[in-house]
Coordinates of C-alpha atoms in Angstrom, one line a residue:
E1 CA 122.3 154.0 149.4
Q2 CA 124.7 155.2 152.1
G3 CA 126.3 158.7 151.8
G4 CA 125.3 158.9 148.2
K5 CA 127.0 155.5 147.4
R6 CA 125.3 152.3 146.5
V7 CA 125.8 149.5 149.0
C8 CA 125.6 145.9 147.9
R9 CA 123.8 143.7 150.5
D10 CA 123.5 140.6 148.4
F11 CA 126.2 138.3 149.9
A12 CA 124.8 135.1 148.4
A13 CA 127.7 134.9 145.9
N14 CA 130.5 135.6 148.4
L15 CA 133.0 133.0 149.2
S16 CA 134.4 132.9 152.8
V17 CA 137.2 130.4 152.8
D18 CA 141.0 130.2 153.4
P19 CA 142.5 131.3 150.1
S20 CA 145.3 128.7 150.5
F21 CA 148.3 131.0 149.7
V22 CA 151.5 129.2 148.6
G23 CA 153.5 130.7 151.4
Y24 CA 151.8 133.5 153.4
P25 CA 153.0 136.2 154.0
A26 CA 155.9 136.0 151.6
D27 CA 154.3 134.3 148.6
L28 CA 150.7 135.3 148.1
H29 CA 150.1 133.2 145.0
I30 CA 147.2 130.8 145.4
A31 CA 147.9 127.1 145.7
A32 CA 146.5 124.5 143.2
A33 CA 144.1 123.3 145.9
S34 CA 142.6 126.7 146.6
M35 CA 138.8 127.1 146.6
C36 CA 139.3 130.4 144.9
L37 CA 140.2 128.7 141.6
G38 CA 137.6 129.4 138.9
A39 CA 135.2 130.8 141.5
G40 CA 135.3 134.4 140.2
T41 CA 133.2 136.3 137.8
P42 CA 134.6 138.2 134.7
A43 CA 132.2 141.2 135.3
G44 CA 134.5 144.1 135.9
A45 CA 137.6 141.9 136.5
P46 CA 141.0 142.9 135.0
T47 CA 142.1 140.9 132.0
V48 CA 145.5 140.1 133.6
D49 CA 146.6 139.2 137.2
Y50 CA 149.3 140.9 139.2
D51 CA 152.0 138.8 137.5
G52 CA 150.8 139.8 134.1
D53 CA 149.2 136.4 133.4
A54 CA 146.0 136.4 131.4
R55 CA 142.8 135.8 133.4
D56 CA 140.3 133.1 132.4
A57 CA 137.7 134.9 130.3
T58 CA 134.7 133.0 131.8
T59 CA 135.6 131.8 135.3
P60 CA 138.6 133.7 136.6
D61 CA 140.2 132.9 140.0
I62 CA 139.2 135.1 142.9
G63 CA 141.9 137.4 144.1
A64 CA 145.0 139.1 142.5
D65 CA 146.5 135.8 141.2
E66 CA 145.3 133.7 138.3
L67 CA 146.8 130.2 138.5

């Protein structure tokens, strides 16, 4: 704990790649070739993305956009 808050130090599941935005910085949707597709976890994830599209219930995309 740090300052009374839990700190996660298990980075084994992190993904450090270019998200492959469609048109950064104007269009932050992820491209069809993005490594973020299906790489997320549903634990604590919202059920819809920032466009209001439904998220995959078992393997959502990482980030604010669900392709």
